[in-house]
Amino acid sequence: MSEKLKHSRLFLWCIQVLRVCGRELMLVFRDQGVVIFFLVLNALYPVLYALIYNPEVVRDERVVVVDDNRTAMSRDLVRRMDATQEVAIAGYAANMQEAQEAMHRKACYGILYIPRDFAQSVGRGEQGNVSLYCDMSVMMRYKAMFTALTGVTQAMGGEKMAAVVEPVISMSGAIVENRQVPVGNPAMGIASAVLLFILPLVLQQSMILGIAMLHGGSIERRRRNGGRDPLAVEASPGATIVGKMMCHQIIYVIPVIYVLHYVPLMFGFPQYGNLLHIICLAVPFIVGVSFMGQTLSAVVNERESVFLLFVFSSVVFVFLVGVSWPRYLMSRLWYVVGDCVPSTWMANGYVLMQTNGATLYQVQHHYWMLWLQLPVMFILAYVVERFINRRRYRSWIAASEDNPNVLTRIDLAKNGVG
């Protein structure tokens, strides 16, 4: 008899999960705001972000030269700069003021200043200095000009060093051979280096915002209906959490494939990973984000509050993932905080797959860390659902039975009325 009872309880629990999942699917597609977060944001935001950096490598950036040295060496430096693919010399300026005026007119985006003692310092075996002033409105311009100047000055310095040790070179060849081989990012572009980290963050942020907006809508309905949500399904806390998670998994099948596979394909970003392995890595990631979103939604009281509470957090997640600042240089506190966020493991594992061709086995540490987060995230979501949300709902129902207008007054007070 007890076995039958256990089986019947499990069966009823599964029915509750399916009912919650169906209810959530219905609420998602009836809510335009949630559809925008779950589907439209994932469809458009990665494309718009990629277009900002398209083309991701700049060519022939205009630079004006202020040459106070006027020697053969300074002219050779300028010719070499003009010969690079990153820089095009737009002309000479008599002084820095004239060069700055050209930059203000957008006739150039950089100024190369060669001081009066440049050739003399190099001739004496001392360090010769040149200065590069860049328009920082677009970081790619600075990167292109700095790369060109670094390459030219290193080449000239190498030739001077070779002249000193020419007898040794003639007998044994070059002392040091410098060869640049880009690995994982053949275009050496910013988008290829940055956007692959951002794509999992887009999925995470859109899901958190959508889950929080759904919860805010439920809170508003309960205020209008004496603490009860007419669209809610009677289910245990665990069935509620799992049912919502199943809904999110169903909805995000297409966005995951689109964002993680087709967006890099459209823009020619590194794509050496196996799609099946990427999907396997994304499964625990989506489950973990669903549980995290249900946990964080406890602080949401209105649909609109998600913009104030969670939109800014995307910047925090970008830093925690290590794209703006290396994780090994973070303080221990922020390193641990980053380990607790699903996007940290997903983004780093995904980048290893796409840029270095790593298999799921080779990123198994990231994979198992995502699975390890799930029981912790589930427990947090369960605590929030059972001991915070449902206690609040019961108190609202009890207060409404004593005074039917109490929740209406609270709602009006929150909006500055009454």
mmCIF file of C-alpha atoms in Angstrom, residues 24-404:
data_model
loop_
_atom_site.group_PDB
_atom_site.id
_atom_site.type_symbol
_atom_site.label_atom_id
_atom_site.label_comp_id
_atom_site.label_asym_id
_atom_site.label_seq_id
_atom_site.Cartn_x
_atom_site.Cartn_y
_atom_site.Cartn_z
ATOM 1 C CA GLU A 24 4.175 29.362 -17.608
ATOM 2 C CA LEU A 25 4.208 28.821 -21.362
ATOM 3 C CA MET A 26 0.781 30.418 -21.594
ATOM 4 C CA LEU A 27 1.850 33.389 -19.462
ATOM 5 C CA VAL A 28 5.032 33.902 -21.497
ATOM 6 C CA PHE A 29 3.303 34.088 -24.863
ATOM 7 C CA ARG A 30 0.489 36.262 -23.522
ATOM 8 C CA ASP A 31 2.943 38.834 -22.152
ATOM 9 C CA GLN A 32 4.589 41.054 -24.759
ATOM 10 C CA GLY A 33 7.269 42.243 -22.351
ATOM 11 C CA VAL A 34 8.376 38.699 -21.538
ATOM 12 C CA VAL A 35 8.341 37.717 -25.224
ATOM 13 C CA ILE A 36 10.641 40.674 -25.911
ATOM 14 C CA PHE A 37 13.081 39.495 -23.232
ATOM 15 C CA PHE A 38 12.963 35.776 -24.042
ATOM 16 C CA LEU A 39 12.911 35.933 -27.848
ATOM 17 C CA VAL A 40 13.319 39.403 -29.381
ATOM 18 C CA LEU A 41 16.264 40.429 -27.196
ATOM 19 C CA ASN A 42 18.101 37.193 -28.005
ATOM 20 C CA ALA A 43 17.379 37.658 -31.708
ATOM 21 C CA LEU A 44 18.463 41.287 -32.055
ATOM 22 C CA TYR A 45 20.929 42.175 -29.306
ATOM 23 C CA PRO A 46 23.792 39.887 -30.412
ATOM 24 C CA VAL A 47 23.397 41.118 -34.001
ATOM 25 C CA LEU A 48 23.398 44.782 -32.975
ATOM 26 C CA TYR A 49 26.389 44.223 -30.705
ATOM 27 C CA ALA A 50 28.298 42.521 -33.520
ATOM 28 C CA LEU A 51 27.442 45.276 -35.985
ATOM 29 C CA ILE A 52 29.082 47.835 -33.702
ATOM 30 C CA TYR A 53 32.417 46.085 -34.261
ATOM 31 C CA ASN A 54 31.844 45.244 -37.925
ATOM 32 C CA PRO A 55 34.353 45.478 -39.493
ATOM 33 C CA GLU A 56 36.234 44.481 -36.394
ATOM 34 C CA VAL A 57 39.675 45.388 -37.805
ATOM 35 C CA VAL A 58 40.286 48.943 -39.024
ATOM 36 C CA ARG A 59 42.581 49.806 -41.933
ATOM 37 C CA ASP A 60 44.376 52.967 -43.102
ATOM 38 C CA GLU A 61 43.571 55.198 -40.145
ATOM 39 C CA ARG A 62 44.579 58.777 -41.002
ATOM 40 C CA VAL A 63 47.541 60.129 -39.023
ATOM 41 C CA VAL A 64 49.183 63.564 -39.215
ATOM 42 C CA VAL A 65 52.939 63.852 -38.564
ATOM 43 C CA VAL A 66 54.697 66.612 -36.637
ATOM 44 C CA ASP A 67 58.386 66.087 -37.480
ATOM 45 C CA ASP A 68 60.693 68.346 -35.487
ATOM 46 C CA ASN A 69 63.707 66.143 -36.282
ATOM 47 C CA ARG A 70 63.628 66.340 -40.097
ATOM 48 C CA THR A 71 66.305 63.742 -40.704
ATOM 49 C CA ALA A 72 66.540 60.683 -42.946
ATOM 50 C CA MET A 73 65.729 58.469 -39.966
ATOM 51 C CA SER A 74 62.534 60.351 -39.103
ATOM 52 C CA ARG A 75 61.423 60.280 -42.733
ATOM 53 C CA ASP A 76 62.131 56.528 -42.815
ATOM 54 C CA LEU A 77 59.963 56.080 -39.718
ATOM 55 C CA VAL A 78 57.093 57.974 -41.384
ATOM 56 C CA ARG A 79 57.418 55.955 -44.629
ATOM 57 C CA ARG A 80 57.300 52.683 -42.702
ATOM 58 C CA MET A 81 54.233 53.832 -40.791
ATOM 59 C CA ASP A 82 52.504 54.714 -44.043
ATOM 60 C CA ALA A 83 53.383 51.283 -45.455
ATOM 61 C CA THR A 84 51.531 49.447 -42.673
ATOM 62 C CA GLN A 85 47.980 48.289 -43.274
ATOM 63 C CA GLU A 86 46.738 50.003 -40.129
ATOM 64 C CA VAL A 87 47.894 53.596 -40.780
ATOM 65 C CA ALA A 88 47.785 56.043 -43.704
ATOM 66 C CA ILE A 89 49.837 59.244 -43.331
ATOM 67 C CA ALA A 90 47.471 62.114 -44.149
ATOM 68 C CA GLY A 91 50.241 64.733 -44.237
ATOM 69 C CA TYR A 92 52.610 66.857 -42.197
ATOM 70 C CA ALA A 93 51.777 69.636 -39.747
ATOM 71 C CA ALA A 94 54.083 72.488 -38.849
ATOM 72 C CA ASN A 95 53.426 72.165 -35.126
ATOM 73 C CA MET A 96 51.193 70.438 -32.589
ATOM 74 C CA GLN A 97 48.575 73.187 -32.659
ATOM 75 C CA GLU A 98 48.047 72.729 -36.395
ATOM 76 C CA ALA A 99 47.869 68.947 -35.932
ATOM 77 C CA GLN A 100 45.289 69.302 -33.145
ATOM 78 C CA GLU A 101 43.141 71.507 -35.361
ATOM 79 C CA ALA A 102 43.259 68.815 -38.057
ATOM 80 C CA MET A 103 42.121 66.246 -35.512
ATOM 81 C CA HIS A 104 39.256 68.482 -34.387
ATOM 82 C CA ARG A 105 38.130 68.743 -38.033
ATOM 83 C CA LYS A 106 38.302 64.914 -38.253
ATOM 84 C CA ALA A 107 40.896 65.239 -40.997
ATOM 85 C CA CYS A 108 42.890 62.702 -38.976
ATOM 86 C CA TYR A 109 42.425 60.456 -35.969
ATOM 87 C CA GLY A 110 45.985 60.440 -34.704
ATOM 88 C CA ILE A 111 49.116 62.586 -34.370
ATOM 89 C CA LEU A 112 52.643 61.198 -34.614
ATOM 90 C CA TYR A 113 55.143 63.550 -32.948
ATOM 91 C CA ILE A 114 58.880 63.060 -33.601
ATOM 92 C CA PRO A 115 61.003 65.193 -31.232
ATOM 93 C CA ARG A 116 64.007 67.236 -32.311
ATOM 94 C CA ASP A 117 66.628 64.902 -30.787
ATOM 95 C CA PHE A 118 65.181 61.613 -32.122
ATOM 96 C CA ALA A 119 67.926 60.654 -34.622
ATOM 97 C CA GLN A 120 70.712 62.017 -32.450
ATOM 98 C CA SER A 121 69.605 59.920 -29.465
ATOM 99 C CA VAL A 122 69.433 56.766 -31.581
ATOM 100 C CA GLY A 123 72.842 57.523 -33.089
ATOM 101 C CA ARG A 124 74.398 57.755 -29.629
ATOM 102 C CA GLY A 125 72.921 54.367 -28.733
ATOM 103 C CA GLU A 126 70.324 55.923 -26.454
ATOM 104 C CA GLN A 127 66.580 55.429 -26.509
ATOM 105 C CA GLY A 128 64.774 57.477 -29.142
ATOM 106 C CA ASN A 129 61.291 58.597 -28.189
ATOM 107 C CA VAL A 130 58.287 59.275 -30.403
ATOM 108 C CA SER A 131 54.814 60.199 -29.214
ATOM 109 C CA LEU A 132 51.468 59.013 -30.578
ATOM 110 C CA TYR A 133 48.263 60.918 -29.790
ATOM 111 C CA CYS A 134 45.036 59.065 -30.658
ATOM 112 C CA ASP A 135 41.348 59.836 -30.895
ATOM 113 C CA MET A 136 39.934 57.532 -28.203
ATOM 114 C CA SER A 137 36.291 57.756 -29.319
ATOM 115 C CA VAL A 138 36.749 54.318 -30.913
ATOM 116 C CA MET A 139 39.158 51.949 -29.185
ATOM 117 C CA MET A 140 39.890 50.071 -32.413
ATOM 118 C CA ARG A 141 41.561 53.181 -33.859
ATOM 119 C CA TYR A 142 43.908 53.409 -30.912
ATOM 120 C CA LYS A 143 44.683 49.689 -31.171
ATOM 121 C CA ALA A 144 45.455 49.949 -34.906
ATOM 122 C CA MET A 145 47.749 52.984 -34.576
ATOM 123 C CA PHE A 146 49.533 51.642 -31.521
ATOM 124 C CA THR A 147 50.076 48.263 -33.202
ATOM 125 C CA ALA A 148 51.534 49.921 -36.314
ATOM 126 C CA LEU A 149 53.888 52.180 -34.347
ATOM 127 C CA THR A 150 55.037 49.319 -32.107
ATOM 128 C CA GLY A 151 55.798 47.119 -35.097
ATOM 129 C CA VAL A 152 57.726 49.832 -36.952
ATOM 130 C CA THR A 153 59.816 50.926 -33.971
ATOM 131 C CA GLN A 154 60.652 47.324 -33.067
ATOM 132 C CA ALA A 155 61.728 46.641 -36.648
ATOM 133 C CA MET A 156 63.952 49.731 -36.713
ATOM 134 C CA GLY A 157 65.422 48.852 -33.339
ATOM 135 C CA GLY A 158 66.116 45.325 -34.520
ATOM 136 C CA GLU A 159 67.957 46.631 -37.567
ATOM 137 C CA LYS A 160 70.122 48.883 -35.386
ATOM 138 C CA MET A 161 70.905 45.962 -33.115
ATOM 139 C CA ALA A 162 71.694 43.774 -36.114
ATOM 140 C CA ALA A 163 74.197 46.344 -37.365
ATOM 141 C CA VAL A 164 76.050 46.126 -34.052
ATOM 142 C CA VAL A 165 76.255 42.325 -34.054
ATOM 143 C CA GLU A 166 76.507 41.876 -37.833
ATOM 144 C CA PRO A 167 79.574 39.573 -37.665
ATOM 145 C CA VAL A 168 77.725 37.168 -35.385
ATOM 146 C CA ILE A 169 74.632 37.214 -37.583
ATOM 147 C CA SER A 170 76.624 36.524 -40.747
ATOM 148 C CA MET A 171 77.986 33.346 -39.186
ATOM 149 C CA SER A 172 74.946 32.014 -37.298
ATOM 150 C CA GLY A 173 71.936 33.739 -38.827
ATOM 151 C CA ALA A 174 69.371 35.790 -36.951
ATOM 152 C CA ILE A 175 69.796 35.785 -33.206
ATOM 153 C CA VAL A 176 66.053 36.011 -32.512
ATOM 154 C CA GLU A 177 63.400 35.342 -35.121
ATOM 155 C CA ASN A 178 60.109 37.100 -34.440
ATOM 156 C CA ARG A 179 57.042 35.528 -36.003
ATOM 157 C CA GLN A 180 53.451 36.343 -35.075
ATOM 158 C CA VAL A 181 50.955 33.478 -35.352
ATOM 159 C CA PRO A 182 47.426 34.376 -34.139
ATOM 160 C CA VAL A 183 45.754 31.369 -32.495
ATOM 161 C CA GLY A 184 42.001 31.239 -32.086
ATOM 162 C CA ASN A 185 41.478 34.735 -33.466
ATOM 163 C CA PRO A 186 43.002 34.840 -36.973
ATOM 164 C CA ALA A 187 41.468 38.250 -37.734
ATOM 165 C CA MET A 188 42.968 39.651 -34.506
ATOM 166 C CA GLY A 189 39.726 41.590 -34.099
ATOM 167 C CA ILE A 190 38.057 42.918 -30.978
ATOM 168 C CA ALA A 191 34.676 41.377 -31.784
ATOM 169 C CA SER A 192 36.158 37.890 -32.171
ATOM 170 C CA ALA A 193 37.871 38.309 -28.808
ATOM 171 C CA VAL A 194 34.975 39.897 -26.896
ATOM 172 C CA LEU A 195 31.660 38.889 -28.453
ATOM 173 C CA LEU A 196 32.071 35.161 -27.782
ATOM 174 C CA PHE A 197 32.196 35.971 -24.059
ATOM 175 C CA ILE A 198 29.133 38.210 -24.373
ATOM 176 C CA LEU A 199 26.826 35.722 -26.136
ATOM 177 C CA PRO A 200 26.218 33.455 -23.074
ATOM 178 C CA LEU A 201 25.735 36.600 -20.987
ATOM 179 C CA VAL A 202 22.973 37.723 -23.365
ATOM 180 C CA LEU A 203 21.145 34.423 -22.802
ATOM 181 C CA GLN A 204 21.557 34.678 -19.034
ATOM 182 C CA GLN A 205 20.472 38.289 -18.760
ATOM 183 C CA SER A 206 17.436 37.892 -21.007
ATOM 184 C CA MET A 207 16.198 34.899 -19.009
ATOM 185 C CA ILE A 208 16.658 36.622 -15.646
ATOM 186 C CA LEU A 209 14.786 39.707 -16.865
ATOM 187 C CA GLY A 210 11.942 37.611 -18.293
ATOM 188 C CA ILE A 211 11.586 35.483 -15.142
ATOM 189 C CA ALA A 212 11.597 38.582 -12.944
ATOM 190 C CA MET A 213 8.943 40.263 -15.114
ATOM 191 C CA LEU A 214 6.717 37.177 -14.910
ATOM 192 C CA HIS A 215 7.059 37.210 -11.127
ATOM 193 C CA GLY A 216 6.307 40.927 -11.004
ATOM 194 C CA GLY A 217 3.134 40.342 -13.025
ATOM 195 C CA SER A 218 2.056 37.633 -10.556
ATOM 196 C CA ILE A 219 2.657 39.996 -7.623
ATOM 197 C CA GLU A 220 0.509 42.679 -9.270
ATOM 198 C CA ARG A 221 -2.319 40.213 -9.887
ATOM 199 C CA ARG A 222 -2.212 39.081 -6.249
ATOM 200 C CA ARG A 223 -2.494 42.677 -5.038
ATOM 201 C CA ARG A 224 -5.586 43.152 -7.175
ATOM 202 C CA ASN A 225 -7.177 39.863 -6.075
ATOM 203 C CA GLY A 226 -6.769 39.730 -2.328
ATOM 204 C CA GLY A 227 -3.429 37.932 -2.308
ATOM 205 C CA ARG A 228 -4.427 35.252 -4.822
ATOM 206 C CA ASP A 229 -3.229 34.893 -8.396
ATOM 207 C CA PRO A 230 -6.161 33.732 -10.562
ATOM 208 C CA LEU A 231 -3.695 32.367 -13.142
ATOM 209 C CA ALA A 232 -1.630 30.382 -10.629
ATOM 210 C CA VAL A 233 -1.598 26.583 -10.431
ATOM 211 C CA GLU A 234 -1.808 24.819 -7.085
ATOM 212 C CA ALA A 235 1.482 22.971 -6.767
ATOM 213 C CA SER A 236 4.198 22.254 -4.232
ATOM 214 C CA PRO A 237 7.217 24.583 -4.138
ATOM 215 C CA GLY A 238 9.464 21.977 -5.743
ATOM 216 C CA ALA A 239 6.968 21.262 -8.542
ATOM 217 C CA THR A 240 6.581 24.996 -9.139
ATOM 218 C CA ILE A 241 10.308 25.542 -9.491
ATOM 219 C CA VAL A 242 10.876 22.516 -11.743
ATOM 220 C CA GLY A 243 7.817 23.321 -13.876
ATOM 221 C CA LYS A 244 9.044 26.854 -14.509
ATOM 222 C CA MET A 245 12.503 25.516 -15.324
ATOM 223 C CA MET A 246 11.023 23.114 -17.897
ATOM 224 C CA CYS A 247 9.190 26.016 -19.516
ATOM 225 C CA HIS A 248 12.431 27.989 -19.788
ATOM 226 C CA GLN A 249 14.279 25.006 -21.255
ATOM 227 C CA ILE A 250 11.603 24.555 -23.933
ATOM 228 C CA ILE A 251 11.604 28.236 -24.896
ATOM 229 C CA TYR A 252 15.394 28.554 -24.990
ATOM 230 C CA VAL A 253 16.135 25.624 -27.307
ATOM 231 C CA ILE A 254 16.011 27.828 -30.409
ATOM 232 C CA PRO A 255 17.650 30.948 -28.860
ATOM 233 C CA VAL A 256 20.594 28.872 -27.597
ATOM 234 C CA ILE A 257 21.292 27.402 -31.042
ATOM 235 C CA TYR A 258 20.779 30.752 -32.736
ATOM 236 C CA VAL A 259 22.910 32.838 -30.379
ATOM 237 C CA LEU A 260 25.744 30.371 -29.804
ATOM 238 C CA HIS A 261 25.986 28.911 -33.315
ATOM 239 C CA TYR A 262 24.393 31.066 -36.000
ATOM 240 C CA VAL A 263 25.457 34.512 -34.774
ATOM 241 C CA PRO A 264 29.190 33.613 -34.924
ATOM 242 C CA LEU A 265 28.509 31.979 -38.293
ATOM 243 C CA MET A 266 26.867 35.131 -39.681
ATOM 244 C CA PHE A 267 29.736 37.425 -38.708
ATOM 245 C CA GLY A 268 32.651 35.085 -39.349
ATOM 246 C CA PHE A 269 33.765 34.804 -35.727
ATOM 247 C CA PRO A 270 35.915 31.828 -34.674
ATOM 248 C CA GLN A 271 33.763 28.708 -34.822
ATOM 249 C CA TYR A 272 35.828 25.602 -34.174
ATOM 250 C CA GLY A 273 33.512 24.017 -31.603
ATOM 251 C CA ASN A 274 31.165 21.093 -32.119
ATOM 252 C CA LEU A 275 27.508 22.186 -31.992
ATOM 253 C CA LEU A 276 26.438 19.083 -30.072
ATOM 254 C CA HIS A 277 29.117 19.682 -27.429
ATOM 255 C CA ILE A 278 28.081 23.328 -27.129
ATOM 256 C CA ILE A 279 24.438 22.320 -26.606
ATOM 257 C CA CYS A 280 25.473 19.795 -23.953
ATOM 258 C CA LEU A 281 27.392 22.553 -22.165
ATOM 259 C CA ALA A 282 24.371 24.874 -22.432
ATOM 260 C CA VAL A 283 21.890 22.426 -20.819
ATOM 261 C CA PRO A 284 23.095 22.822 -17.193
ATOM 262 C CA PHE A 285 23.734 26.502 -17.899
ATOM 263 C CA ILE A 286 20.089 27.186 -18.811
ATOM 264 C CA VAL A 287 18.837 25.135 -15.844
ATOM 265 C CA GLY A 288 21.134 27.028 -13.467
ATOM 266 C CA VAL A 289 20.103 30.416 -14.851
ATOM 267 C CA SER A 290 16.432 29.458 -14.458
ATOM 268 C CA PHE A 291 16.941 28.607 -10.788
ATOM 269 C CA MET A 292 19.013 31.758 -10.259
ATOM 270 C CA GLY A 293 16.330 33.911 -11.900
ATOM 271 C CA GLN A 294 13.626 32.405 -9.684
ATOM 272 C CA THR A 295 15.798 33.139 -6.647
ATOM 273 C CA LEU A 296 16.521 36.743 -7.606
ATOM 274 C CA SER A 297 12.890 37.429 -8.497
ATOM 275 C CA ALA A 298 12.075 37.508 -4.764
ATOM 276 C CA VAL A 299 13.105 41.184 -4.700
ATOM 277 C CA VAL A 300 10.729 42.121 -7.549
ATOM 278 C CA ASN A 301 7.420 43.728 -6.563
ATOM 279 C CA GLU A 302 6.376 45.267 -9.902
ATOM 280 C CA ARG A 303 7.026 44.386 -13.510
ATOM 281 C CA GLU A 304 8.851 47.663 -14.140
ATOM 282 C CA SER A 305 11.253 47.196 -11.217
ATOM 283 C CA VAL A 306 13.247 44.601 -13.194
ATOM 284 C CA PHE A 307 14.831 47.452 -15.159
ATOM 285 C CA LEU A 308 16.121 49.094 -11.982
ATOM 286 C CA LEU A 309 17.172 45.897 -10.247
ATOM 287 C CA PHE A 310 18.736 43.702 -12.911
ATOM 288 C CA VAL A 311 19.655 45.586 -16.097
ATOM 289 C CA PHE A 312 22.770 47.116 -14.498
ATOM 290 C CA SER A 313 23.940 43.663 -13.369
ATOM 291 C CA SER A 314 24.989 42.790 -16.927
ATOM 292 C CA VAL A 315 28.060 45.018 -16.449
ATOM 293 C CA VAL A 316 28.932 43.150 -13.251
ATOM 294 C CA PHE A 317 28.606 39.780 -14.982
ATOM 295 C CA VAL A 318 30.850 40.975 -17.832
ATOM 296 C CA PHE A 319 33.614 41.768 -15.358
ATOM 297 C CA LEU A 320 33.133 38.533 -13.402
ATOM 298 C CA VAL A 321 33.448 36.400 -16.532
ATOM 299 C CA GLY A 322 36.968 37.739 -17.093
ATOM 300 C CA VAL A 323 36.602 39.453 -20.454
ATOM 301 C CA SER A 324 37.368 42.959 -19.156
ATOM 302 C CA TRP A 325 39.764 41.984 -16.381
ATOM 303 C CA PRO A 326 41.575 38.624 -16.059
ATOM 304 C CA ARG A 327 40.027 36.407 -13.400
ATOM 305 C CA TYR A 328 43.417 35.424 -11.981
ATOM 306 C CA LEU A 329 44.052 39.096 -11.099
ATOM 307 C CA MET A 330 40.746 39.499 -9.228
ATOM 308 C CA SER A 331 40.581 39.590 -5.462
ATOM 309 C CA ARG A 332 39.585 36.349 -3.803
ATOM 310 C CA LEU A 333 36.123 37.725 -3.007
ATOM 311 C CA TRP A 334 35.219 38.564 -6.598
ATOM 312 C CA TYR A 335 36.810 35.370 -7.861
ATOM 313 C CA VAL A 336 34.488 33.335 -5.614
ATOM 314 C CA VAL A 337 31.483 35.456 -6.593
ATOM 315 C CA GLY A 338 32.272 34.794 -10.243
ATOM 316 C CA ASP A 339 32.430 31.053 -9.564
ATOM 317 C CA CYS A 340 28.852 31.200 -8.254
ATOM 318 C CA VAL A 341 27.446 32.663 -11.500
ATOM 319 C CA PRO A 342 26.547 30.200 -14.317
ATOM 320 C CA SER A 343 27.677 32.571 -17.075
ATOM 321 C CA THR A 344 31.275 32.504 -15.800
ATOM 322 C CA TRP A 345 31.717 28.788 -16.459
ATOM 323 C CA MET A 346 29.563 28.764 -19.583
ATOM 324 C CA ALA A 347 31.311 31.706 -21.252
ATOM 325 C CA ASN A 348 34.840 30.465 -20.582
ATOM 326 C CA GLY A 349 34.026 26.924 -21.678
ATOM 327 C CA TYR A 350 32.220 28.180 -24.775
ATOM 328 C CA VAL A 351 35.170 30.397 -25.778
ATOM 329 C CA LEU A 352 37.581 27.488 -25.409
ATOM 330 C CA MET A 353 35.366 25.426 -27.708
ATOM 331 C CA GLN A 354 34.867 28.088 -30.349
ATOM 332 C CA THR A 355 38.378 29.547 -30.494
ATOM 333 C CA ASN A 356 40.583 26.560 -29.678
ATOM 334 C CA GLY A 357 38.373 23.712 -30.868
ATOM 335 C CA ALA A 358 38.147 22.173 -27.385
ATOM 336 C CA THR A 359 35.833 19.208 -26.933
ATOM 337 C CA LEU A 360 33.360 18.710 -24.112
ATOM 338 C CA TYR A 361 35.879 16.398 -22.454
ATOM 339 C CA GLN A 362 38.534 19.107 -22.536
ATOM 340 C CA VAL A 363 36.210 21.603 -20.815
ATOM 341 C CA GLN A 364 34.830 19.037 -18.397
ATOM 342 C CA HIS A 365 35.855 21.200 -15.433
ATOM 343 C CA HIS A 366 33.533 23.987 -16.624
ATOM 344 C CA TYR A 367 30.850 21.416 -17.461
ATOM 345 C CA TRP A 368 30.853 19.747 -14.060
ATOM 346 C CA MET A 369 31.020 23.079 -12.250
ATOM 347 C CA LEU A 370 27.778 24.034 -14.007
ATOM 348 C CA TRP A 371 26.175 20.792 -12.812
ATOM 349 C CA LEU A 372 27.577 21.336 -9.323
ATOM 350 C CA GLN A 373 25.830 24.706 -9.136
ATOM 351 C CA LEU A 374 22.400 23.202 -9.839
ATOM 352 C CA PRO A 375 21.591 21.681 -6.410
ATOM 353 C CA VAL A 376 22.752 24.876 -4.712
ATOM 354 C CA MET A 377 20.665 27.039 -7.050
ATOM 355 C CA PHE A 378 17.657 24.747 -6.594
ATOM 356 C CA ILE A 379 17.891 24.911 -2.797
ATOM 357 C CA LEU A 380 18.063 28.717 -2.926
ATOM 358 C CA ALA A 381 15.065 28.877 -5.265
ATOM 359 C CA TYR A 382 13.159 26.437 -3.024
ATOM 360 C CA VAL A 383 13.875 28.517 0.090
ATOM 361 C CA VAL A 384 12.706 31.672 -1.686
ATOM 362 C CA GLU A 385 9.532 30.047 -3.028
ATOM 363 C CA ARG A 386 8.503 28.288 0.196
ATOM 364 C CA PHE A 387 9.674 30.573 2.977
ATOM 365 C CA ILE A 388 9.534 34.024 1.364
ATOM 366 C CA ASN A 389 7.038 34.111 -1.489
ATOM 367 C CA ARG A 390 4.396 31.779 -0.067
ATOM 368 C CA ARG A 391 4.538 33.279 3.425
ATOM 369 C CA ARG A 392 3.993 36.696 1.887
ATOM 370 C CA TYR A 393 1.049 35.386 -0.155
ATOM 371 C CA ARG A 394 -0.552 33.839 2.960
ATOM 372 C CA SER A 395 -0.130 37.055 4.926
ATOM 373 C CA TRP A 396 -1.740 39.013 2.081
ATOM 374 C CA ILE A 397 -4.683 36.614 1.956
ATOM 375 C CA ALA A 398 -5.169 36.857 5.727
ATOM 376 C CA ALA A 399 -4.926 40.662 5.639
ATOM 377 C CA SER A 400 -7.429 40.855 2.767
ATOM 378 C CA GLU A 401 -9.932 38.729 4.646
ATOM 379 C CA ASP A 402 -9.856 41.275 7.494
ATOM 380 C CA ASN A 403 -9.791 44.327 5.204
ATOM 381 C CA PRO A 404 -10.490 43.778 1.476
#
